[in-house]
Coordinates of C-alpha atoms (C1' of nucleotides) in Angstrom, one line a residue:
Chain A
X1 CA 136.9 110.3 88.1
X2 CA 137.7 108.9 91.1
X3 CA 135.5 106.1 92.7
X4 CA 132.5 107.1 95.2
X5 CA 133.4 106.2 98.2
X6 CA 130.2 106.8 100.0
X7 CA 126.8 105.4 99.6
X8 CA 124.3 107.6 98.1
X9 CA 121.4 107.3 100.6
X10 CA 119.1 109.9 103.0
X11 CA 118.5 110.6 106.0
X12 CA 115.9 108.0 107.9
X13 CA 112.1 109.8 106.8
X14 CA 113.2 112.0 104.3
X15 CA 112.8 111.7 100.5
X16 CA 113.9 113.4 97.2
X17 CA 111.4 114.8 95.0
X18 CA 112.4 114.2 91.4
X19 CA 111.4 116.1 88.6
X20 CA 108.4 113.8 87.6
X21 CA 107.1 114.1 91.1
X22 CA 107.4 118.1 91.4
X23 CA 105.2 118.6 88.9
X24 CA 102.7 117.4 90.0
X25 CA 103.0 118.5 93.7
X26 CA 103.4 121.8 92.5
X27 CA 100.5 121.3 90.7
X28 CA 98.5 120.2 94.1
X29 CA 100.3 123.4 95.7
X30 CA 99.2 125.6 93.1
X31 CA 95.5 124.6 92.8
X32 CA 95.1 125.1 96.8
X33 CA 96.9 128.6 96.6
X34 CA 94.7 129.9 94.2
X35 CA 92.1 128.8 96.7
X36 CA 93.5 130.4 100.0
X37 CA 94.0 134.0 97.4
X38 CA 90.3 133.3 96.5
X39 CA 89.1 133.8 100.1
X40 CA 91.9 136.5 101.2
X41 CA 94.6 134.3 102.7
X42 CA 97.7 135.7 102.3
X43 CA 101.4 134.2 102.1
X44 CA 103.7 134.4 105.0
X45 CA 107.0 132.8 105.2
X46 CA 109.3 132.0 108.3
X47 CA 112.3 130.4 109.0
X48 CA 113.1 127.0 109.1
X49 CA 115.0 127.4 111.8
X50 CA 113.3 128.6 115.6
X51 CA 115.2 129.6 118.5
X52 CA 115.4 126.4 120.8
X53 CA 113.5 128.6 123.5
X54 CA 110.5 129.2 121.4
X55 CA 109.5 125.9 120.7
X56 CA 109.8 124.9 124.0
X57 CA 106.6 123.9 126.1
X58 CA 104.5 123.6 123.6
X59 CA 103.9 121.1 122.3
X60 CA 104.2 118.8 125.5
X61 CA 107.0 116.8 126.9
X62 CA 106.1 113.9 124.4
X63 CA 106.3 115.7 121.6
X64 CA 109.3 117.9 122.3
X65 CA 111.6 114.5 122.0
X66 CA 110.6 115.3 118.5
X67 CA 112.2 118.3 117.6
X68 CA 115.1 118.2 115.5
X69 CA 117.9 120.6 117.0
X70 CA 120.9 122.6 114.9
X71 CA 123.5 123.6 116.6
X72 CA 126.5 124.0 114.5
X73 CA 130.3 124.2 115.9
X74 CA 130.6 127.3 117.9
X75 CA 127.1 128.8 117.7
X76 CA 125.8 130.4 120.6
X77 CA 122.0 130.6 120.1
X78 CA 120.2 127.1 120.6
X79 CA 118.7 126.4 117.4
X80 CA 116.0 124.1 116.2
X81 CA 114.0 123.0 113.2
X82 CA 110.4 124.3 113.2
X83 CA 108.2 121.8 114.5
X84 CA 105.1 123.1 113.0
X85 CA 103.5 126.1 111.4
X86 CA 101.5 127.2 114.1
X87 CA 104.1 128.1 117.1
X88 CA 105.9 129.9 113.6
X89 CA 102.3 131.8 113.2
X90 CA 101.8 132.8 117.2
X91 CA 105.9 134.3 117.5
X92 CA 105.3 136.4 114.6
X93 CA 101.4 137.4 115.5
X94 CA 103.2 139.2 118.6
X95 CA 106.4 139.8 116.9
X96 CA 104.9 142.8 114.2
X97 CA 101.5 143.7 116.0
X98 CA 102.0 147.5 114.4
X99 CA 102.4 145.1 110.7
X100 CA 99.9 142.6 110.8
X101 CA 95.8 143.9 110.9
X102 CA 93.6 141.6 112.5
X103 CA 92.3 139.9 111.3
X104 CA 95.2 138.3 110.3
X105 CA 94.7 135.7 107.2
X106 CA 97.8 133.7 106.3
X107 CA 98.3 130.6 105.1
X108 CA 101.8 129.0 104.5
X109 CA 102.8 125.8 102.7
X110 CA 106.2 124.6 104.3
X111 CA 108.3 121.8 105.8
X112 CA 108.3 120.6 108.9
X113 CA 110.4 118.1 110.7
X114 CA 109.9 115.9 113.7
X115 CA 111.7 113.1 114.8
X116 CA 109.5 110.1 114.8
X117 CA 110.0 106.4 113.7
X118 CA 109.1 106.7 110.1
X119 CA 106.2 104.4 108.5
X120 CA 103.7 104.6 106.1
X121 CA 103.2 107.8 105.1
X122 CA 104.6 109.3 108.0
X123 CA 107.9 111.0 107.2
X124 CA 110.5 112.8 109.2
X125 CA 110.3 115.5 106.6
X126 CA 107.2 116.6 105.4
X127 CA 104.7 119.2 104.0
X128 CA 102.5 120.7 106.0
X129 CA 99.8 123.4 104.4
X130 CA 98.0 125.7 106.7
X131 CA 95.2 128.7 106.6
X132 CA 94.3 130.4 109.6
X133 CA 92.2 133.4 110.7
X134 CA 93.6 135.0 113.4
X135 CA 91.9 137.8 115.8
X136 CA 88.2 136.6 114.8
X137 CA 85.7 135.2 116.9
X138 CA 82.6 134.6 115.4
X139 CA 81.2 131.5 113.8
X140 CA 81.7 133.3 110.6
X141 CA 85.2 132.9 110.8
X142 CA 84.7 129.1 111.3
X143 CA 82.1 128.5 108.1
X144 CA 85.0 130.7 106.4
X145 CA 87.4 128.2 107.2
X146 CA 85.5 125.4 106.2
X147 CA 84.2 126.7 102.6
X148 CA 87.9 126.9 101.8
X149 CA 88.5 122.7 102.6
X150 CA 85.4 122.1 100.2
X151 CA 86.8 124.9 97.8
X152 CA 89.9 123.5 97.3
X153 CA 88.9 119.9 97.4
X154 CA 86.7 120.4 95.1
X155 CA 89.1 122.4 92.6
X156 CA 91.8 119.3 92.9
X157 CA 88.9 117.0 91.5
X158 CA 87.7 115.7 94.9
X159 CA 83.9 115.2 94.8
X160 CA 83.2 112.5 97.2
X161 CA 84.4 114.0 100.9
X162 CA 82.9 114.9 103.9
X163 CA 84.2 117.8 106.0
X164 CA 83.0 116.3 109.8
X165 CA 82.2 118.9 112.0
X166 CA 82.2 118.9 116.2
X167 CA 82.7 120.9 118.9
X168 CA 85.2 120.2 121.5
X169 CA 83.1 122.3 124.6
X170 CA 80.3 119.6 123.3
X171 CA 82.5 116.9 124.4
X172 CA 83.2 118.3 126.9
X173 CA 79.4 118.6 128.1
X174 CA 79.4 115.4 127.1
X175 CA 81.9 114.2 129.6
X176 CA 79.7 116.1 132.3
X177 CA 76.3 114.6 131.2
X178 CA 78.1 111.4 132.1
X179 CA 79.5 112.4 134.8
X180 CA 83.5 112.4 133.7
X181 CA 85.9 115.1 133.8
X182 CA 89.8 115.5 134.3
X183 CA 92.1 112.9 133.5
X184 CA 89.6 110.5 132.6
X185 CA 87.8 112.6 130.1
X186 CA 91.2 113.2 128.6
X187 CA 91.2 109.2 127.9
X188 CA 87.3 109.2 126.8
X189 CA 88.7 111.6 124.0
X190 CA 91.3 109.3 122.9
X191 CA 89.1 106.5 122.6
X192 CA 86.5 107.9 121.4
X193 CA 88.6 109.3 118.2
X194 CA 89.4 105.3 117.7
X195 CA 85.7 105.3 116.7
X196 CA 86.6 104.8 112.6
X197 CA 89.0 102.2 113.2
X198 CA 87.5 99.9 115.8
X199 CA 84.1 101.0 115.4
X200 CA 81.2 101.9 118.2
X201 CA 81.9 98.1 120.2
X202 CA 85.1 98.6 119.8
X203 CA 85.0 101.7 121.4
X204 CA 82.6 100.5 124.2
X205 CA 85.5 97.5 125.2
X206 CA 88.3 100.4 125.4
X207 CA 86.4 102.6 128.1
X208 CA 85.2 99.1 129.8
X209 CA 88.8 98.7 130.3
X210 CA 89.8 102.5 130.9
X211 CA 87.3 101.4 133.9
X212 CA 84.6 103.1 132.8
X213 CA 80.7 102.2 135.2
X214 CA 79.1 100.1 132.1
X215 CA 76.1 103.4 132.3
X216 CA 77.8 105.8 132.5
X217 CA 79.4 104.1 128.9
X218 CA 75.9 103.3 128.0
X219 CA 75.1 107.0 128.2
X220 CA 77.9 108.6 125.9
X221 CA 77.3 105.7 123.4
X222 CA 74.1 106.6 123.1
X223 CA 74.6 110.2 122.4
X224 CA 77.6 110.0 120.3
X225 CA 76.3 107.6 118.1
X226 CA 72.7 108.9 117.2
X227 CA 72.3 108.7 113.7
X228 CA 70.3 111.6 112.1
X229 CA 70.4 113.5 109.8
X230 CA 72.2 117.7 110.1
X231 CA 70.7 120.2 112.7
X232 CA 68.7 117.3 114.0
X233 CA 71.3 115.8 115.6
X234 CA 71.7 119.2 117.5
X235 CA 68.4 118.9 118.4
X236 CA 68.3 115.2 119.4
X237 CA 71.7 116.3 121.9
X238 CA 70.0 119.5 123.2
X239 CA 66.9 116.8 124.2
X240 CA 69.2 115.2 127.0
X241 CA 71.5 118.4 127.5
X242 CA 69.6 121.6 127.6
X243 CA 70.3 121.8 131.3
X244 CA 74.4 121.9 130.7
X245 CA 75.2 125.9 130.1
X246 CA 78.5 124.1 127.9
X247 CA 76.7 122.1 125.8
X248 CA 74.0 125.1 125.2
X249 CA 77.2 127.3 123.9
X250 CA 78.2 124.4 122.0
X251 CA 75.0 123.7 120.3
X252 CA 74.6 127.1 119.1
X253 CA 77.5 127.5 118.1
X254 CA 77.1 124.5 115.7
X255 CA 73.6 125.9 114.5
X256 CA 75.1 129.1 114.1
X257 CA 78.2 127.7 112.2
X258 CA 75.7 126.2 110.1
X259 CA 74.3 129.3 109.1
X260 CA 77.2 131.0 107.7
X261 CA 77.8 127.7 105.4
X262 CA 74.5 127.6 104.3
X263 CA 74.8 131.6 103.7
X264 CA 78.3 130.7 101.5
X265 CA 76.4 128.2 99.0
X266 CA 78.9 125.3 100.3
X267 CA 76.7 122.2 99.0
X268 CA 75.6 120.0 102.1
X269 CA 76.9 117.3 100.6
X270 CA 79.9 118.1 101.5
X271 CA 79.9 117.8 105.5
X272 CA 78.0 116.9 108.2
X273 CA 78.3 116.7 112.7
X274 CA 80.0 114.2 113.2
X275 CA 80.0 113.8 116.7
X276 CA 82.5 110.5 117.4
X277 CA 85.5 112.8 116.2
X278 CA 87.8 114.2 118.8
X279 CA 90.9 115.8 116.8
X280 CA 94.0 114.4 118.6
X281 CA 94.4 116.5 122.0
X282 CA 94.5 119.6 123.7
X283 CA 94.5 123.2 122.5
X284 CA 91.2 123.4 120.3
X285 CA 88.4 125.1 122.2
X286 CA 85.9 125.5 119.9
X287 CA 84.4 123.9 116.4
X288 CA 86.6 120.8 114.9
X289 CA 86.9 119.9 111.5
X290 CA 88.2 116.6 110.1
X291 CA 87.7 115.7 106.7
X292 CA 87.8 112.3 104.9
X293 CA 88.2 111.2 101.3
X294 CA 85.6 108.4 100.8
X295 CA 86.2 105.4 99.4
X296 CA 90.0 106.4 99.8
X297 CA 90.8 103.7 102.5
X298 CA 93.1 106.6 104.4
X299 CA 92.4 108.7 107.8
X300 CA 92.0 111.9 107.3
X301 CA 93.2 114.9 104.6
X302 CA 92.6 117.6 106.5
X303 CA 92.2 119.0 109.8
X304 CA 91.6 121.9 112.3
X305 CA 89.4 124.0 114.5
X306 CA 89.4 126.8 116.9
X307 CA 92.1 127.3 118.9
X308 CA 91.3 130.5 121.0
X309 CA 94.2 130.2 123.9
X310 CA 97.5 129.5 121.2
X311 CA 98.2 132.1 119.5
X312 CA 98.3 135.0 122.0
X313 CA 101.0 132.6 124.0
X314 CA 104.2 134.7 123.2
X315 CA 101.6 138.3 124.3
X316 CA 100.5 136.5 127.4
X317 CA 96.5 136.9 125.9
X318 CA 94.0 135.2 124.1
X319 CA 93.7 135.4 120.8
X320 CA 90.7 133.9 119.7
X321 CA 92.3 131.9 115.9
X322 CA 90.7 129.3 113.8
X323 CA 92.0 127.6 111.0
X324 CA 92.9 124.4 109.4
X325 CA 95.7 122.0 107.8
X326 CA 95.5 120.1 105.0
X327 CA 97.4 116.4 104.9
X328 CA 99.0 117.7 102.0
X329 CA 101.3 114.0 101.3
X330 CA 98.2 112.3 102.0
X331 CA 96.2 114.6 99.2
X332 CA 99.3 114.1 97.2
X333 CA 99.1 110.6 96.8
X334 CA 95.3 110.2 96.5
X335 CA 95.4 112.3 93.6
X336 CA 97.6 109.6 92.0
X337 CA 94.8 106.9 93.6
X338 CA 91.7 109.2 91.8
X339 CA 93.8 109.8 89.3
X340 CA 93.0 113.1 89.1
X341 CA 95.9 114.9 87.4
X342 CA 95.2 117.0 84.3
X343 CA 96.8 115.1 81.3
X344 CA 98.8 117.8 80.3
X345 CA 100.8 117.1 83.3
X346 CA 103.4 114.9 81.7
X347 CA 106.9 113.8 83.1
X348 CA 108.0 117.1 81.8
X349 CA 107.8 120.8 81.1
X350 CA 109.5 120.7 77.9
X351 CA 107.5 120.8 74.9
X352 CA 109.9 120.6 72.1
X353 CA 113.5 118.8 71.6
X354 CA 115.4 120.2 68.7
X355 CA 117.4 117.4 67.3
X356 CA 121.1 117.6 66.1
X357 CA 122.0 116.1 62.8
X358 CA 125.6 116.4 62.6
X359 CA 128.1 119.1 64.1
X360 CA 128.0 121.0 61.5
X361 CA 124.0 121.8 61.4
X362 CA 124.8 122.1 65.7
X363 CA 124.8 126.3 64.9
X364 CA 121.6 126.2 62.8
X365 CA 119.8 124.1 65.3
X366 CA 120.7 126.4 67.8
X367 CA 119.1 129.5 66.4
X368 CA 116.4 127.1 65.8
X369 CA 115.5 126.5 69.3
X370 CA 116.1 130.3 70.0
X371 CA 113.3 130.5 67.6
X372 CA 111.3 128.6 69.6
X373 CA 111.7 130.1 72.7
X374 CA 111.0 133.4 71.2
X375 CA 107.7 131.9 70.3
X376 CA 107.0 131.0 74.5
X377 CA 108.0 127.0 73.4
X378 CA 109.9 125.5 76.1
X379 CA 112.4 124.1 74.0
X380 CA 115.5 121.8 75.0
X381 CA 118.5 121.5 72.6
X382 CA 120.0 118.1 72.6
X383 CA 123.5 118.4 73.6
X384 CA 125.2 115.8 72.9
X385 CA 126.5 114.2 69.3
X386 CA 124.5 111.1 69.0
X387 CA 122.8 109.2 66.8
X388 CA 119.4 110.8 65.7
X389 CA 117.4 107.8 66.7
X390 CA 118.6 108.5 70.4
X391 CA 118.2 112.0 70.2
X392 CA 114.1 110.9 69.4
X393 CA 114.6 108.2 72.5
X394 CA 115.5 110.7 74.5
X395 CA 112.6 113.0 73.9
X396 CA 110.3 110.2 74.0
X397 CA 111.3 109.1 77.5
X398 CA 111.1 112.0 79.0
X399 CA 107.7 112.5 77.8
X400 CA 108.3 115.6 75.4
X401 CA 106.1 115.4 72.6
X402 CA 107.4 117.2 69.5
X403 CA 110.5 117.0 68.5
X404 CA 112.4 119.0 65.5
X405 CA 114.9 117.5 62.6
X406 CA 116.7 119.4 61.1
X407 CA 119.5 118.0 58.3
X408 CA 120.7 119.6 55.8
X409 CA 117.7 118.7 53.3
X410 CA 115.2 121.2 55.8
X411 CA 118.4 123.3 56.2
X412 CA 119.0 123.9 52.2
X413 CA 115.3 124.6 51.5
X414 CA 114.9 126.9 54.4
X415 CA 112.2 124.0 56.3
X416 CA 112.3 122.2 59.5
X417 CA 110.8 119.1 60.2
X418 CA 108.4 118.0 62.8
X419 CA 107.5 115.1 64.4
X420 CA 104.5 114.6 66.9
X421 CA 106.0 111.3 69.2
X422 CA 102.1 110.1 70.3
X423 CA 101.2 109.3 67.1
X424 CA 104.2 109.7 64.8
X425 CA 102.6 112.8 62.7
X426 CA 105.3 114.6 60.6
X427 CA 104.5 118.2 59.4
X428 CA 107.6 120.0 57.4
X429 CA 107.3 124.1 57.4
X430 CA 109.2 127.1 57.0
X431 CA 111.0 128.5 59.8
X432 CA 108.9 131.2 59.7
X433 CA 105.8 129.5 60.6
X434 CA 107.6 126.8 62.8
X435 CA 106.7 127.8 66.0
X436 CA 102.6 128.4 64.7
X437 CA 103.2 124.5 63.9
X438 CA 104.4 123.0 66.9
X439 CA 101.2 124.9 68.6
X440 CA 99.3 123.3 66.6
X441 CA 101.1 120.0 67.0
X442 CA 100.7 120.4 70.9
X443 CA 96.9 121.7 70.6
X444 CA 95.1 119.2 68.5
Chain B
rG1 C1' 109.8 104.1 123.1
rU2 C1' 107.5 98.6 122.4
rG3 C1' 106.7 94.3 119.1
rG4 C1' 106.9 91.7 114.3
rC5 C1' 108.8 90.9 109.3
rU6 C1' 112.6 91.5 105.6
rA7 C1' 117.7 92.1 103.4
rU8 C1' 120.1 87.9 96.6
rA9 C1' 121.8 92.3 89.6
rG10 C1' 120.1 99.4 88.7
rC11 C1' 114.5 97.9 90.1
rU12 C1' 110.9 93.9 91.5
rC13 C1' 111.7 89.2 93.1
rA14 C1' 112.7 83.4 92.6
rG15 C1' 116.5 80.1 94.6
rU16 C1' 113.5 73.0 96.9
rC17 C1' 116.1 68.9 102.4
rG18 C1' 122.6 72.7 103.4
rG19 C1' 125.6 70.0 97.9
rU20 C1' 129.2 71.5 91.6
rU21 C1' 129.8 77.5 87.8
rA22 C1' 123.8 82.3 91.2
rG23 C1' 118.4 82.7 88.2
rA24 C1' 114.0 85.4 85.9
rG25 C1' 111.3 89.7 84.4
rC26 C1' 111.9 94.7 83.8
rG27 C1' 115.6 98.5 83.0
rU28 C1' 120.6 99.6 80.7
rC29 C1' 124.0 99.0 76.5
rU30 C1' 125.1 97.0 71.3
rG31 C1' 123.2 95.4 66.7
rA32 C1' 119.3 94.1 63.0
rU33 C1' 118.0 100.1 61.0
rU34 C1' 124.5 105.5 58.3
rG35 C1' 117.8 110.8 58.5
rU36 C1' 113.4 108.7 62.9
rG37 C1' 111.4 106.8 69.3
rG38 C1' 107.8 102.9 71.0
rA39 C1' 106.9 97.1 68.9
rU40 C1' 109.8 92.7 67.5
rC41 C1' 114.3 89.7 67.1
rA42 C1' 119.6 88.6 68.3
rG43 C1' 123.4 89.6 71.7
rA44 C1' 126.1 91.9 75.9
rA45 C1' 127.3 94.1 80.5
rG46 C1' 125.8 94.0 85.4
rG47 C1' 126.5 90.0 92.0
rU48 C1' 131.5 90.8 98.5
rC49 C1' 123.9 86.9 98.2
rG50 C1' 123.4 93.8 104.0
rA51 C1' 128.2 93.4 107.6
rG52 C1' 131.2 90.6 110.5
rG53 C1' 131.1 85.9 113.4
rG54 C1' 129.6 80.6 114.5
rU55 C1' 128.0 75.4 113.2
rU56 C1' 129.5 72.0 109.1
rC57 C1' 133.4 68.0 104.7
rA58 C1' 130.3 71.8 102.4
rA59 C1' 126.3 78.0 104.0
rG60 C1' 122.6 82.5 99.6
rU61 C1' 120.1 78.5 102.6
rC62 C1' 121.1 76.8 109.7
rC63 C1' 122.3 79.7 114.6
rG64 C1' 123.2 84.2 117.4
rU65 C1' 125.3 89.6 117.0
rC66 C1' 125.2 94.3 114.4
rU67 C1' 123.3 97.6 110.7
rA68 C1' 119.5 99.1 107.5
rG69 C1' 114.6 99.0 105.6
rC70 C1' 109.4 97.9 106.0
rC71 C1' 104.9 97.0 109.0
rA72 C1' 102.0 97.4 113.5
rC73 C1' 101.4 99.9 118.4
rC74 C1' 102.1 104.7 121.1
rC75 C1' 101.4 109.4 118.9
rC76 C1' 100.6 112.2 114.8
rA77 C1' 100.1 115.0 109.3

RNA sequence: GUGGCUAUAGCUCAGUCGGUUAGAGCGUCUGAUUGUGGAUCAGAAGGUCGAGGGUUCAAGUCCGUCUAGCCACCCCA
């Protein structure tokens, strides 16, 4: 064989997923699929590739530095690598209107790329895992969306989280209360979502420097920051606020949100207002949902909201659309953190290794496994000629935990031989009740 | 885009004030054990010290350049 000549390494942000590590992010993807079915999401799937021309303006001029293009030599359409899910979900909403009923319930676990400076847990690369309803208004809608973050949470073994709920036309009352709109409110918003990692005087020094008049600060503090329990919060806002027509809408939207959860049986544990939390920027217009992991020293697993103006971009109308995202690599690696993996997830699949004595029992080992398999065993042959005891190291490495011997002792008396590698329990049968045995080797 | 840190064996890292032949743990391979993995013991392989310059009698070690990686900021998942 010729000697490489080029390093084996990736692209800057982006990662192979080995065998080991599929499992169990299949496993993850799995367990919030069964979810999204649960509540009537259903699967759509679109390219990874976007026409140039679709992605463009909208994401903002920041962001579009981002986007990964693909052009190839002589291609005539401008081609680039879907940003997100979302633009994906709006081109198609108005692609197939005689195809799609509304409302429309999809969700769709896919790549993504965007070309940022990698760090910690940010990747150029990465899973993103959306569910959104699109064409429904109501509040209904909304507690729908956030029953299926607890759901699923709950079903990967998460039990201490909190799903924070706002509303962004509250903030934006808010920002009139205190008398800031426009540009500056923009900047309230972005240090006001600092609030969990610089904390409520951190906070107060960033709008002191935005510029902000010291009462005006003194005002939104206040409100932000009261700190009581559920619906009375609403109440405690609607105190100072009644007078703002916004913040009216927003409130009762909140209360009615509230409703529907209560209505769905979602515990109340499980999330609460949470009215320092701004979700990023722009296009929401309506309930925002963040949700943290406590204890998990990590921002957030899981976001979304309404977003009533996005999706009926490509028809030219609004659409009103809610829906969420989950941080599916951050999920991903808490479940390592919790631990929260079923044991039966091993390194592997396979659950038996039939073992080669000699090249002459290589046939008889073969119908062997095909035994197996008949029986629904995932069964690997070893295919090599080695040396038994590195046919057993083999198995034991990868994690598979039976494995079958069969010399020509089993062989002349009609028996095969199995050994359990967590505890070193042999059991010798007949072929005919071989497979019955490793069940019960794997079982017990 | 801005700033900081790092780069030595497959992996994680040590290497003193610049001084002879470059170190450990883990992993890999061989054997102890020709029908049995892990544990133990004995042994072996494995290095352009990121690249290319400079200072010096002498550079893994000091200086600047480049490259790559990591971290923080901006922003985001």
């Amino acid at each position: 064989m010729p000697k490489p000549k080029i390093e084996p390494r990736l692209p800057k942000g982006m990662r192979d997923y080995l065998p080991g590590t599929m499992l169990k992010r299949e496993y993850v993807f799995s367990k919030v699929r069964e979810v999204f079915h649960l509540y009537g999401f259903e699967p759509l799937q679109t390219p990874v590739l976007e026409l140039h021309e679709t992605l463009m303006g909208k994401y903002g001029e920041d962001a579009e530095k981002l986007i990964f293009n693909a052009q190839h030599p002589g291609g005539k359409e401008e081609l680039s690598l879907r940003y997100d899910l979302t633009v994906p979900l709006a081109r198609v909403v108005a692609q197939y209107p005689n195809d799609i009923a509304l409302p429309f319930k999809r969700y769709q676990i896919s790549p993504v790329w965007r070309a940022e400076r990698p760090q910690k847990g940010r990747y150029r690369e990465f899973y993103q895992c959306d569910a959104d309803i699109v064409g429904a208004s109501g509040m209904d809608a909304d507690a729908e969306i956030v029953s299926v973050v607890i759901s699923a949470l709950l079903r990967l073994g998460f039990d201490n989280f909190t799903v924070k709920i706002n509303n962004r036309k509250l903030l934006t009352a808010i920002g009139q209360y205190a008398g800031v709109e426009g540009e500056p409110l923009a900047n309230l918003y972005r240090s006001i979502d600092k609030f969990d990692k610089v904390g409520a005087e951190g906070v107060r020094e960033e709008l002191i420097t935005r510029g902000l008049d010291g009462e005006v600060i003194a005002k939104i503090m206040d409100l932000i920051t009261v700190d009581l329990p559920g619906i009375q919060k609403l109440a405690y806002l609607e105190g100072f606020m009644g007078d703002f027509p916004a913040a009216c809408e927003a409130l009762g939207e909140l209360r009615d949100l509230i409703a529907h959860l209560q209505a769905s049986g979602m515990p109340e544990q499980y999330y609460d207002f949470d009215l320092t939390m701004v979700r990023g920027l722009s296009y929401y217009t309506g309930p925002i949902f963040e949700t943290v992991v406590n204890e998990a020293g990590m921002g957030s697993v899981q976001g979304g909201g309404r977003y009533n103006d996005l999706i009926g971009l490509f028809k030219g109308e609004s659409i009103p659309t809610t829906g969420m995202a989950f941080g599916i690599e951050r999920i991903i690696d808490l479940m390592d953190t919790f631990n929260l993996y079923p044991p039966s997830l091993g390194g592997t699949l396979t659950q038996a290794l039939v073992t080669v004595f000699s090249g002459e029992t290589r046939f008889e080992a073969e119908r062997l496994a095909s035994e197996l398999r008949g029986a629904e065993i995932r069964t690997e042959l070893y295919l090599q000629d080695r040396k038994l005891g590195q046919q057993i190291a083999h198995a034991d490495k990868k994690g598979i935990p039976v494995v079958a011997l069969l010399g020509p002792d089993e062989i002349a008396s009609g028996q095969v031989k199995f050994k359990r590698l967590r505890d070193g329990q042999e059991v010798t049968a007949s072929r005919a009740q071989a497979a019955e045995v490793v069940w019960g080797l794997l079982n017990t």
